[in-house]
Tab-separated table of C-alpha atoms in Angstrom:
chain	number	residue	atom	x	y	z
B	1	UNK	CA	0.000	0.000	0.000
B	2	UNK	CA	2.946	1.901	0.447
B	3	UNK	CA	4.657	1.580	-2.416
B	4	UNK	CA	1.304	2.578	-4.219
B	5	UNK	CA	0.719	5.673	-2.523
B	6	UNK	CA	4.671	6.459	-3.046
B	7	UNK	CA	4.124	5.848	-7.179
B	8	UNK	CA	1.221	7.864	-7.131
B	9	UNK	CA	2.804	10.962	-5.266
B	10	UNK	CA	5.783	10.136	-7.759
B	11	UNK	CA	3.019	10.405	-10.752
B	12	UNK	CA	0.749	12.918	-9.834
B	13	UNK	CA	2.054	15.186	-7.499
B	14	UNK	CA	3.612	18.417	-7.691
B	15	UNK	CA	1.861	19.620	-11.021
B	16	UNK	CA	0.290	23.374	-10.984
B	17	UNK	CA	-3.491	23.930	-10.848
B	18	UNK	CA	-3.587	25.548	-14.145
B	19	UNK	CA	-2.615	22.036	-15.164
B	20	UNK	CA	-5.844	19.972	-13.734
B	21	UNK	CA	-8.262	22.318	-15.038
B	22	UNK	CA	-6.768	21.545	-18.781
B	23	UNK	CA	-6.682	18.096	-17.995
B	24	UNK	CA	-9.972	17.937	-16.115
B	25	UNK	CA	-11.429	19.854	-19.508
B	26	UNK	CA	-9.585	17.193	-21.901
B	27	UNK	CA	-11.675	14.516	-19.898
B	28	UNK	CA	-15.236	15.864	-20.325
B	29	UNK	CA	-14.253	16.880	-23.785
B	30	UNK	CA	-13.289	13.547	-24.600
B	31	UNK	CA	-16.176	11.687	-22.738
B	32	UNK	CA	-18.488	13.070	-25.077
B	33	UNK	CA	-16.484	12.656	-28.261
B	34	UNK	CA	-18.661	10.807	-29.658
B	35	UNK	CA	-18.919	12.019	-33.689
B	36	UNK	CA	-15.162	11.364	-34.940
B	37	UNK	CA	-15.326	7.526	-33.366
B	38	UNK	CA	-18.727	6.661	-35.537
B	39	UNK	CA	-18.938	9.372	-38.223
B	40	UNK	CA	-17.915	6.467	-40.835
B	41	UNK	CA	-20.365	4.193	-39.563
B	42	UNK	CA	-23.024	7.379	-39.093
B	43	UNK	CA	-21.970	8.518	-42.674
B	44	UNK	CA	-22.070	4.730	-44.694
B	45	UNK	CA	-25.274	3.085	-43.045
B	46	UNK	CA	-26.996	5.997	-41.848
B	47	UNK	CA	-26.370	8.628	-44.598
B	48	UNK	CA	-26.037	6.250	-47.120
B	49	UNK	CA	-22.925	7.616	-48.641
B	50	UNK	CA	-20.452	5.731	-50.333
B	51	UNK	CA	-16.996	4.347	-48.465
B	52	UNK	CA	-15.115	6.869	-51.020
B	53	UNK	CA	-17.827	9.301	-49.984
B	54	UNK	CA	-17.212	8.699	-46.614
B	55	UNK	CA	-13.488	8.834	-46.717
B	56	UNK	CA	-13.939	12.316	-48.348
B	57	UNK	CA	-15.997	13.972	-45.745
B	58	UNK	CA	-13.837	12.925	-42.933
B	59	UNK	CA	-10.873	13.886	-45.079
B	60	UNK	CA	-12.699	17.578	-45.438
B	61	UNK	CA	-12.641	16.950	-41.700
B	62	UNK	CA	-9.071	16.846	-41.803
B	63	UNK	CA	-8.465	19.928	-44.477
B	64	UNK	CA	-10.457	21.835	-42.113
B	65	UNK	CA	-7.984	21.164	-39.378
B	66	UNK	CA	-5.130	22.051	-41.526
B	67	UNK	CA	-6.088	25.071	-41.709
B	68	UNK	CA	-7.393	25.278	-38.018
B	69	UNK	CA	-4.310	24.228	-36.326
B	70	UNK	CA	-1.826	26.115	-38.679
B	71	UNK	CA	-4.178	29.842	-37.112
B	72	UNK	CA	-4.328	27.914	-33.574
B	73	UNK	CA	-0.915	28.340	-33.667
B	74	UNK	CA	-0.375	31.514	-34.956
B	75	UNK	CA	-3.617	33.152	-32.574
B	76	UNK	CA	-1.646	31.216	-29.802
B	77	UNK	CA	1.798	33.006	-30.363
B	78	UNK	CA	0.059	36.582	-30.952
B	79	UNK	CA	-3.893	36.636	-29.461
B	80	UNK	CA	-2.951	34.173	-26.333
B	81	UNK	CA	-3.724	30.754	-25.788
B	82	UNK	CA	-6.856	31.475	-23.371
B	83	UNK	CA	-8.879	32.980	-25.838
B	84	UNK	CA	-7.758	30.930	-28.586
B	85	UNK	CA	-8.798	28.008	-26.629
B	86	UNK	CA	-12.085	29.614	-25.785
B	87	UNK	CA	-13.173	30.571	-29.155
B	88	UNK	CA	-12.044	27.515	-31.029
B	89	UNK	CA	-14.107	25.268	-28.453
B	90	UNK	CA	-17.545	27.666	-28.796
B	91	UNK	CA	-17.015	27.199	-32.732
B	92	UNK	CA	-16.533	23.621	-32.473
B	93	UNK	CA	-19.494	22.929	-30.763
B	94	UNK	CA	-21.639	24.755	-32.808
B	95	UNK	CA	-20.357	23.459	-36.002
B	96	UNK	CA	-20.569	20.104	-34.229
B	97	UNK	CA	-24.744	20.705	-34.139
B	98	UNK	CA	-24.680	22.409	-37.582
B	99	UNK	CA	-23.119	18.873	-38.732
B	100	UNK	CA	-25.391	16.497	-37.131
B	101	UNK	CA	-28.652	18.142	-38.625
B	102	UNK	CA	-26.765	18.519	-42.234
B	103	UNK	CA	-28.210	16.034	-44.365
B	104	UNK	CA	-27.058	16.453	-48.069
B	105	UNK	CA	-23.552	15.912	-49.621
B	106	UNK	CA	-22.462	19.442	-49.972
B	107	UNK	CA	-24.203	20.262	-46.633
B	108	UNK	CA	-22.436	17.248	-44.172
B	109	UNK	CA	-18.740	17.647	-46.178
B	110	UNK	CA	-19.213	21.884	-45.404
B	111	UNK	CA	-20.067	20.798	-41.612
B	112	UNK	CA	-17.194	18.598	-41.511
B	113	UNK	CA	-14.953	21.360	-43.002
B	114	UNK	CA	-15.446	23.913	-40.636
B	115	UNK	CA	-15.792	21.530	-37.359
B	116	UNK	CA	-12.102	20.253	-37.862
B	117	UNK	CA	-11.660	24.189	-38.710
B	118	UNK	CA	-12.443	24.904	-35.171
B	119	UNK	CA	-11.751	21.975	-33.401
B	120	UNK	CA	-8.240	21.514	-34.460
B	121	UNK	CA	-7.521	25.374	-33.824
B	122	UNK	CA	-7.473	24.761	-30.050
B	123	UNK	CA	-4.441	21.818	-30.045
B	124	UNK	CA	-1.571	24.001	-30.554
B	125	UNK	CA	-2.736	26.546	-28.070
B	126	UNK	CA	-3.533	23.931	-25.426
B	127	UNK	CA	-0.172	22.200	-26.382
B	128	UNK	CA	1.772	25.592	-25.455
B	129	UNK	CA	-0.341	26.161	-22.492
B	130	UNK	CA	1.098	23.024	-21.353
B	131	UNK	CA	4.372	23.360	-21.908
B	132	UNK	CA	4.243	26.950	-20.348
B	133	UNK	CA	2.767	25.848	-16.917
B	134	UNK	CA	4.041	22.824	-16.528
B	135	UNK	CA	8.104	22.714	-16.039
B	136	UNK	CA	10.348	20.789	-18.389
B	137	UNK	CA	11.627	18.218	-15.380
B	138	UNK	CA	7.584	17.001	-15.173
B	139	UNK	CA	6.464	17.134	-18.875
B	140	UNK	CA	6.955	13.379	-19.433
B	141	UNK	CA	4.292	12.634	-16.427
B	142	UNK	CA	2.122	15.214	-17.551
B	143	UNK	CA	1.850	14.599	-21.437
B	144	UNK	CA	1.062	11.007	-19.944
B	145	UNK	CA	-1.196	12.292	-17.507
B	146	UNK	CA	-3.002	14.247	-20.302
B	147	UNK	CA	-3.084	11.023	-22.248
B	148	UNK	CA	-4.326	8.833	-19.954
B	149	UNK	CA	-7.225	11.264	-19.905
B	150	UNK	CA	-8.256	11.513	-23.270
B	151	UNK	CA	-8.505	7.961	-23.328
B	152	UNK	CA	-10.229	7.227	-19.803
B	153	UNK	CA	-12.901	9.182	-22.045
B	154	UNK	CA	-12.115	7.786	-25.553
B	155	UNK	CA	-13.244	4.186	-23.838
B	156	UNK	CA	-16.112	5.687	-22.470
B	157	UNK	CA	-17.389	7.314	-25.219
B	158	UNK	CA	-16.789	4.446	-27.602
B	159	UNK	CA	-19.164	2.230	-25.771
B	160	UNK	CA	-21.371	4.847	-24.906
B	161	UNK	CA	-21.735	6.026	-28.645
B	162	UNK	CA	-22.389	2.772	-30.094
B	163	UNK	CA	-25.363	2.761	-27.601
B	164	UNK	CA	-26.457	6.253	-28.032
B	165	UNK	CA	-26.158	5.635	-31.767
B	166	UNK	CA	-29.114	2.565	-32.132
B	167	UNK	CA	-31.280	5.070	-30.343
B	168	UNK	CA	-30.266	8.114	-32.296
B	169	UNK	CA	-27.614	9.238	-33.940
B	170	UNK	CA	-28.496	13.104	-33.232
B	171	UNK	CA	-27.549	12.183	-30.032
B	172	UNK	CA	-24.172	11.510	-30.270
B	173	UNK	CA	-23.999	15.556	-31.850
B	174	UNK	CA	-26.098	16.894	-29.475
B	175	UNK	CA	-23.840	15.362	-26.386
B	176	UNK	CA	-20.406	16.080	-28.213
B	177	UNK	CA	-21.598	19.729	-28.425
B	178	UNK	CA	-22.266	19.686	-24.657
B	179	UNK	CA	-19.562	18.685	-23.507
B	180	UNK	CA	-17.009	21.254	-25.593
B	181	UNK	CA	-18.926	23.925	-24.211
B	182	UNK	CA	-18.400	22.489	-20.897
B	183	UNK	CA	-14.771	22.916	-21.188
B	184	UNK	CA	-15.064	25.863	-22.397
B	185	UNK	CA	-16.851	27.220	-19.043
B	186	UNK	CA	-13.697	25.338	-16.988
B	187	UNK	CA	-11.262	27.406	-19.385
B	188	UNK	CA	-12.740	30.981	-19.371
B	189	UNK	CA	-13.224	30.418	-15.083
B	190	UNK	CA	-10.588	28.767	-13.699
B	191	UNK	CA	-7.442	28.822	-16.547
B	192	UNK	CA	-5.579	32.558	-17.129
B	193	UNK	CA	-3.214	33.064	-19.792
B	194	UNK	CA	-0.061	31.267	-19.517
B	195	UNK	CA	1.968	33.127	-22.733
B	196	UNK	CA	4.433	35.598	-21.168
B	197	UNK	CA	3.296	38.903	-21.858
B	198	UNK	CA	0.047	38.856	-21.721
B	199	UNK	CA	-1.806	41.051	-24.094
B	200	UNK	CA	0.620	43.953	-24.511
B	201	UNK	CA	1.036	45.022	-28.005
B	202	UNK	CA	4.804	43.528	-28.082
B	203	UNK	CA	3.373	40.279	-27.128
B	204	UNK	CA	0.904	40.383	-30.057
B	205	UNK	CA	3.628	41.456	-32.520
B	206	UNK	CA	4.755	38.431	-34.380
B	207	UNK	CA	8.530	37.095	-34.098
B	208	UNK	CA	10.346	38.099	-37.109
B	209	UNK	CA	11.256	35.421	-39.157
B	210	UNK	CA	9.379	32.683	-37.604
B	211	UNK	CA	8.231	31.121	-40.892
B	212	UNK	CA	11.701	31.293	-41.935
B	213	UNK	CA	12.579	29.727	-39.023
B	214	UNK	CA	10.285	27.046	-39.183
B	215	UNK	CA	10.931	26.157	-42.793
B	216	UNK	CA	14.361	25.872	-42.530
B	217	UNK	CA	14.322	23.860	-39.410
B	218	UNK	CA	14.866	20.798	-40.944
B	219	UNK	CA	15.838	18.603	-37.818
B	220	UNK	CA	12.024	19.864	-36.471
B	221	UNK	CA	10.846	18.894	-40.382
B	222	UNK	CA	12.225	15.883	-40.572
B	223	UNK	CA	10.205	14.678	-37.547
B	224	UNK	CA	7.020	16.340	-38.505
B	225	UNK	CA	7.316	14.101	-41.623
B	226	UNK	CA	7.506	10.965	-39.641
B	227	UNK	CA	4.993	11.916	-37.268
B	228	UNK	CA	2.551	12.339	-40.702
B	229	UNK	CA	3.548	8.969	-41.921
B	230	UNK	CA	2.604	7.705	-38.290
B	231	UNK	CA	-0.424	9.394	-38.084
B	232	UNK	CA	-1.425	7.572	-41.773
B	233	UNK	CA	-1.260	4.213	-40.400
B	234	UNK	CA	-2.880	4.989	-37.177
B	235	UNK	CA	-6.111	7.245	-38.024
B	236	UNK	CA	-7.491	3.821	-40.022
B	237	UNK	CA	-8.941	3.053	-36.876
B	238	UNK	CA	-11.189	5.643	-37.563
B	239	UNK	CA	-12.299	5.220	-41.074
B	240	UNK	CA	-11.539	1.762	-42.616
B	241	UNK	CA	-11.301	-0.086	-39.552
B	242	UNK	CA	-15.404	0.442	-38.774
B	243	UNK	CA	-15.957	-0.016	-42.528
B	244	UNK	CA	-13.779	-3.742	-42.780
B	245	UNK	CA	-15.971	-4.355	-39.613
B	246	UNK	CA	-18.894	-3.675	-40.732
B	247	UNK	CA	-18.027	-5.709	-43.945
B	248	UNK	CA	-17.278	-8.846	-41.593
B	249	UNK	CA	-21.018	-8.730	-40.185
B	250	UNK	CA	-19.977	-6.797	-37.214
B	251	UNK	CA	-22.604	-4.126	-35.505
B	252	UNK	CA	-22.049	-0.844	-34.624
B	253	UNK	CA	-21.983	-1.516	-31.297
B	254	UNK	CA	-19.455	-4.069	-31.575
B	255	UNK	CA	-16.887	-1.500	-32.942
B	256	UNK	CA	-17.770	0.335	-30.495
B	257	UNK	CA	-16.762	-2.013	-27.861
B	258	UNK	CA	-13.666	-3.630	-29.777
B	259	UNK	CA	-12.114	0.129	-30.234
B	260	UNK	CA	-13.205	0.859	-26.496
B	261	UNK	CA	-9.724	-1.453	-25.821
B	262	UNK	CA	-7.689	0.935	-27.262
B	263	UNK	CA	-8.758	3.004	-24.216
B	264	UNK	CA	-9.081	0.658	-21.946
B	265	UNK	CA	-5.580	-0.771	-22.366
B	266	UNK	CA	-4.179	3.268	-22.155
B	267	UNK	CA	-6.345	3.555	-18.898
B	268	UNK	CA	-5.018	0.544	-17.482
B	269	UNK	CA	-1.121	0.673	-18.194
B	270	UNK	CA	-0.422	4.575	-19.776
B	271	UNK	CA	0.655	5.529	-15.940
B	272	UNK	CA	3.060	2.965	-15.776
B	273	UNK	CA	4.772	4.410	-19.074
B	274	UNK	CA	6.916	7.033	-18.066
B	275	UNK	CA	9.010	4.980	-15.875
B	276	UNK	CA	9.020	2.424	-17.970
B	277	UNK	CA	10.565	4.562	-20.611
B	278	UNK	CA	12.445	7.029	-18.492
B	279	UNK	CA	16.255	6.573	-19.352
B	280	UNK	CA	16.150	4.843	-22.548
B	281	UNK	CA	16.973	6.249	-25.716
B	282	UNK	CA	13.384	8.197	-27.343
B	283	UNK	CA	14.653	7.504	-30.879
B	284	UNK	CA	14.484	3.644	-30.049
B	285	UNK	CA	11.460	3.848	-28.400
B	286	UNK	CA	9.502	5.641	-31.190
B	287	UNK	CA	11.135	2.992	-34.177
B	288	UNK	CA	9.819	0.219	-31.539
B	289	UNK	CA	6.615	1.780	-31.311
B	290	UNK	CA	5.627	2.065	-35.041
B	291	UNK	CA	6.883	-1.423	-35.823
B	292	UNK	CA	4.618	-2.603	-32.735
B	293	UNK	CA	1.763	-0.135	-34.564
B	294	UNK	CA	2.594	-2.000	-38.086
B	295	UNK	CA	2.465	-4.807	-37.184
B	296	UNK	CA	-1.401	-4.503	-35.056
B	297	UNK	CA	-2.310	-2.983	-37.994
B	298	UNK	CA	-0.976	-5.320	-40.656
B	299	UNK	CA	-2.694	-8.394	-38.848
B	300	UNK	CA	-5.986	-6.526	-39.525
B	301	UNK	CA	-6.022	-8.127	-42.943
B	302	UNK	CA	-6.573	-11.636	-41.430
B	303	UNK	CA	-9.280	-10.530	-38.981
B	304	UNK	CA	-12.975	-11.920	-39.472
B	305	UNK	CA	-14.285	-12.127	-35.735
B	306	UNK	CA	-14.490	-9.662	-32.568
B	307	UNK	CA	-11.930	-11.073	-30.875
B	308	UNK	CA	-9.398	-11.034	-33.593
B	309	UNK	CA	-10.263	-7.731	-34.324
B	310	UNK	CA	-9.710	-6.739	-30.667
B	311	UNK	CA	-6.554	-8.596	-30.279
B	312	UNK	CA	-5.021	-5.927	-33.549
B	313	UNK	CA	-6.772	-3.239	-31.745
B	314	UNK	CA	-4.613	-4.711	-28.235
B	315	UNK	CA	-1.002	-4.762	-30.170
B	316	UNK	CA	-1.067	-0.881	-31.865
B	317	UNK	CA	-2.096	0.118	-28.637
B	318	UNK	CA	0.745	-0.641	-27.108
B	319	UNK	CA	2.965	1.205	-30.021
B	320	UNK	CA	0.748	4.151	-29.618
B	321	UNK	CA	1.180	3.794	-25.501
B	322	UNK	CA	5.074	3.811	-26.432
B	323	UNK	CA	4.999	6.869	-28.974
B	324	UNK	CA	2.375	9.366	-27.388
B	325	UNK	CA	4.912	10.707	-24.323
B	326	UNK	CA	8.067	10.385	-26.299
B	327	UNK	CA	6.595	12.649	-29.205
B	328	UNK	CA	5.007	14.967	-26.704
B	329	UNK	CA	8.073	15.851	-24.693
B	330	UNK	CA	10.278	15.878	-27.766
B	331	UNK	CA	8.140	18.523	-29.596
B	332	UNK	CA	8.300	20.265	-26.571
B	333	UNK	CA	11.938	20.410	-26.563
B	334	UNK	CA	12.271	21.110	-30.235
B	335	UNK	CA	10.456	24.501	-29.975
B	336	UNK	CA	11.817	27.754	-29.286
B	337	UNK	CA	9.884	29.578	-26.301
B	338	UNK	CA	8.680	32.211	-28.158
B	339	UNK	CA	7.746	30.375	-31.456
B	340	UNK	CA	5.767	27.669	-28.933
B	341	UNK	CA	2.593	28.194	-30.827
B	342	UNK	CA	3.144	28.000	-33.882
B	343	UNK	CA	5.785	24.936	-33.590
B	344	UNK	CA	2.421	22.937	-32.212
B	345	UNK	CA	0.621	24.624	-34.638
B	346	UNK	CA	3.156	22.665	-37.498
B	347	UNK	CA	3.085	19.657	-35.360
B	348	UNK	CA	-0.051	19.322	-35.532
B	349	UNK	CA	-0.926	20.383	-39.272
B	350	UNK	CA	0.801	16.703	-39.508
B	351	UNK	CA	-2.465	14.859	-37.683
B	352	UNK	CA	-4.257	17.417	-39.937
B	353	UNK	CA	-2.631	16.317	-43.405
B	354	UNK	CA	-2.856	13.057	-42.046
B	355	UNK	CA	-6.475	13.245	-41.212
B	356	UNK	CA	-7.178	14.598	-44.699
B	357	UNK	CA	-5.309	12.038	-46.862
B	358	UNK	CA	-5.613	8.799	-44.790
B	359	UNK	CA	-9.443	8.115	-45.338
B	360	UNK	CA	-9.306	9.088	-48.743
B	361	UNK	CA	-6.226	6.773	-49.753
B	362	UNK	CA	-7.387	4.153	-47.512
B	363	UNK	CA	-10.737	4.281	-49.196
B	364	UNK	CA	-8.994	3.986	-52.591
B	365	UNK	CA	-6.957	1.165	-51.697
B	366	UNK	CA	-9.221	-0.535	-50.107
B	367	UNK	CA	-11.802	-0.092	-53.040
B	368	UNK	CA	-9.175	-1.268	-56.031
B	369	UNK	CA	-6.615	-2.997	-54.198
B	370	UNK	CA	-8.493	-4.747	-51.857
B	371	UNK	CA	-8.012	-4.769	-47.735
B	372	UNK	CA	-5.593	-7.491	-47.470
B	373	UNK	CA	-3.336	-4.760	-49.245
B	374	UNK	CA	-4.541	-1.623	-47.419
B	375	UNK	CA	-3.210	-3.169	-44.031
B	376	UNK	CA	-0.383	-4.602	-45.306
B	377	UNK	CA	0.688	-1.174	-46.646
B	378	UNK	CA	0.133	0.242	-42.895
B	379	UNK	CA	2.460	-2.775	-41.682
B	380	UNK	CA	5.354	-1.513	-44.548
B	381	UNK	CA	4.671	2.059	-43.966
B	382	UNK	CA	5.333	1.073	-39.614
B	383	UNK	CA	8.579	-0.507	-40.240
B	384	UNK	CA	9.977	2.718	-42.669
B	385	UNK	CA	8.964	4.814	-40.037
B	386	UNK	CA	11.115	3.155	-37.789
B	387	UNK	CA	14.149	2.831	-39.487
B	388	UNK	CA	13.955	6.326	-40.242
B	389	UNK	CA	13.596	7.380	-36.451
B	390	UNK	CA	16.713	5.198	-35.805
B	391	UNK	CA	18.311	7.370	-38.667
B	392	UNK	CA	17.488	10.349	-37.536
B	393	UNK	CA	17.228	10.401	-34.180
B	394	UNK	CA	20.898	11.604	-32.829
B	395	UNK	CA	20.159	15.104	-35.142
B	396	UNK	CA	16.924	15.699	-32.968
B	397	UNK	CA	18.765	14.889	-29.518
B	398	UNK	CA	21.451	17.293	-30.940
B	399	UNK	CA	18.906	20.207	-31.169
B	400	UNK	CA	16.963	19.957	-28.201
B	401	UNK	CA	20.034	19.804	-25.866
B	402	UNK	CA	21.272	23.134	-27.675
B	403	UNK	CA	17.963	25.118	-27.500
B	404	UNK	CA	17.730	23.481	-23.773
B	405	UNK	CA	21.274	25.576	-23.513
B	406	UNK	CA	20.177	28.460	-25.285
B	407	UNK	CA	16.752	28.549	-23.126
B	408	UNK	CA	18.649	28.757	-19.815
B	409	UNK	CA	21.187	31.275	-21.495
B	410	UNK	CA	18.500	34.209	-22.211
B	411	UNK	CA	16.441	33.381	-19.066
B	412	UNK	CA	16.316	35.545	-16.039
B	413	UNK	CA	18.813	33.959	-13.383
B	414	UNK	CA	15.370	33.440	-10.961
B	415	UNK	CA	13.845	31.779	-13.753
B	416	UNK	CA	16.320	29.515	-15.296
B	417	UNK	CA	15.196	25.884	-14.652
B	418	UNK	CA	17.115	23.531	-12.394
B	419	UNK	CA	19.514	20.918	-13.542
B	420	UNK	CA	17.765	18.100	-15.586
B	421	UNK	CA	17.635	14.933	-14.149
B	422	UNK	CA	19.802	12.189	-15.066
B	423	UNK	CA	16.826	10.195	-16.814
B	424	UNK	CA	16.400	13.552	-18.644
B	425	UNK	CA	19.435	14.439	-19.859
B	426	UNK	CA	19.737	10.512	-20.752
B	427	UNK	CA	16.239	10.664	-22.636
């Protein structure tokens, strides 16, 4: 009993408050994200659409982000992150309504357009927020912490979806709406703004060069591309994986249960990551962690049953487990302080691009290649990834120790950070 109360001082104590109201808003938010986990089910059996039709609208969904988290990111850096946050999850919800009673073509790809417009736009300023309250020595336990949140509600809201959805599938709109404006209330009465100087009109003047910078950050680039390639294997879960399922006789409800593992396992064992990981090299850990997500993928081709399908669901879990905290805290450390925004904002325009092109080419390949080949692809497409994180991973560990250096340099001597620890500086 001791040693648990010990680990869970160890994992949750010390944070700032600013911190639990974020992650206390990421839970409700995610408890009622219902929409994104059955919009290709909602769109195919209940819209009648097409699964190229289909992939297109959630790819809109994913253009719309583009866009969203590239001005997050910017707004973040130059408006603040608090009001970024606040007006991107108003929009959201009421996009997220706007969607749900769309019921043409035109009408339900415009809805998804503009929801991943605003939805997406508060990432990069929540991602800054985080790394501005919460101090580099504790980001590992916090990204996890964060994680471990999104999918205590991701496994909630997958079962409770597939039940809200035989009843009605306004519902499942109607609930997601809720609960973004929800977190919206926690933000705007219990988190202030976290970017240093506030809303003065130096702090809303933009750092020169900072697309420059970006674009010729190659190291930071280089990563971003990875994490894209990534992202492509592991957002089938949301489009083709209900579709094969549904193909294979399977209910709604039954994907809804089988993907509800994916949070379940993350609930169970994502607390346990960090010191699991702590110490070991992150470039090894993200190559093993898309192999172990190409590979749960790639057996997808030979699945016919629930349980098979829940045991591929079981094995990319664990390479997502693996690659969420090590690609949090490096991103973290591969951003200047003052370009913090709009580094997420790039980050993230990955998942966007990602979102955008993975239903559509996995509803091509699926459609004239077949599915055996679409999840093989995601199995070849894992083990690239990971040579090329073993390739490139001593360039990224290069950078972030000199803009660690660089950090401390320019900081006020009250406000430079203490010495790393070893499993830090060893990370």
């Amino acid at each position: 009993m001791r040693t648990m109360r010990s680990w869970f001082r160890d994992t949750t104590g010390g944070l700032p408050a600013t911190f639990w109201y974020l992650w206390s808003g990421t839970l409700i938010n995610r408890l009622g994200s219902f929409v994104l986990v059955f919009l290709a089910i909602y769109l195919t059996q209940e819209r009648g659409f097409s699964a190229s039709q289909a992939g297109l609208v959630i790819g809109l969904w994913g253009v719309g982000g583009a866009v969203g988290t590239t001005a997050g990111g910017t707004l973040a850096d130059r408006w603040g992150r608090r009001p970024t946050l606040l007006t991107a999850h108003v929009g959201a919800a009421a996009m997220m309504l706007a969607l749900g009673l769309a019921r043409d073509l035109w009408a339900v790809a415009l809805g998804a357009l503009l929801l991943g417009m605003f939805a997406e736009a508060a990432r990069p300023a929540f991602g800054a927020m985080m790394i501005d309250v919460v101090p580099a020595r504790d980001r590992l336990r916090a990204f996890s912490l964060n994680y471990w949140a999104i999918n205590l509600g991701f496994a909630c809201a997958a079962v409770l979806a597939g039940l809200a959805a035989q009843a009605d599938y306004l519902l499942l709109f109607v609930v997601d709406a809720g609960t973004m404006l929800i977190t919206a209330l926690i933000i705007f009465a219990r988190v202030p703004e976290t970017r240093r100087g506030g809303y003065t009109v130096a702090a809303t003047t933009a750092p020169r060069g900072a697309l420059r910078t970006i674009l010729t950050d190659r190291v930071f680039l280089g990563f971003v591309a990875l994490n894209l390639f990534a992202a492509m294997v592991f957002l089938q879960h949301i489009s083709m994986l209900p579709i094969a399922m549904g193909d294979s006789g399977l209910s709604p409800a039954t994907y809804g249960s089988v993907i509800a593992l994916n949070g379940l396992l993350i609930v169970v064992g994502q607390l346990f990551v960090p010191r699991l990981i702590r110490g070991r090299n992150r470039s090894h850990v993200l190559a093993l962690a898309a192999v172990v997500m190409g590979v749960g993928f790639g057996l997808t081709a030979f699945a016919g049953s629930a349980w098979f399908y829940g045991l591929t669901v079981l094995i990319w879990t664990l390479g997502e487990m693996l690659n969420s905290p090590s690609n949090s805290t490096l991103i973290a450390e591969l951003s200047p302080a003052e370009l913090r925004g709009r580094y997420q904002g790039v980050f993230g325009l990955s998942w966007q691009i990602a979102g955008a092109s993975a239903p559509i080419l996995g509803g091509l390949v699926r459609e004239h290649v077949g599915n055996a080949a679409l999840w093989f692809g995601c199995a070849v497409i894992g083990v690239l990834t990971a040579v090329a994180h073993l390739a490139s991973g001593p360039a990224r560990e290069r950078r972030a120790v000199a803009l660690r250096h660089a950090a401390d340099a320019s900081a006020p001597v009250g406000d430079r950070p203490a010495a790393p620890q070893p499993a830090e500086a060893a990370a």
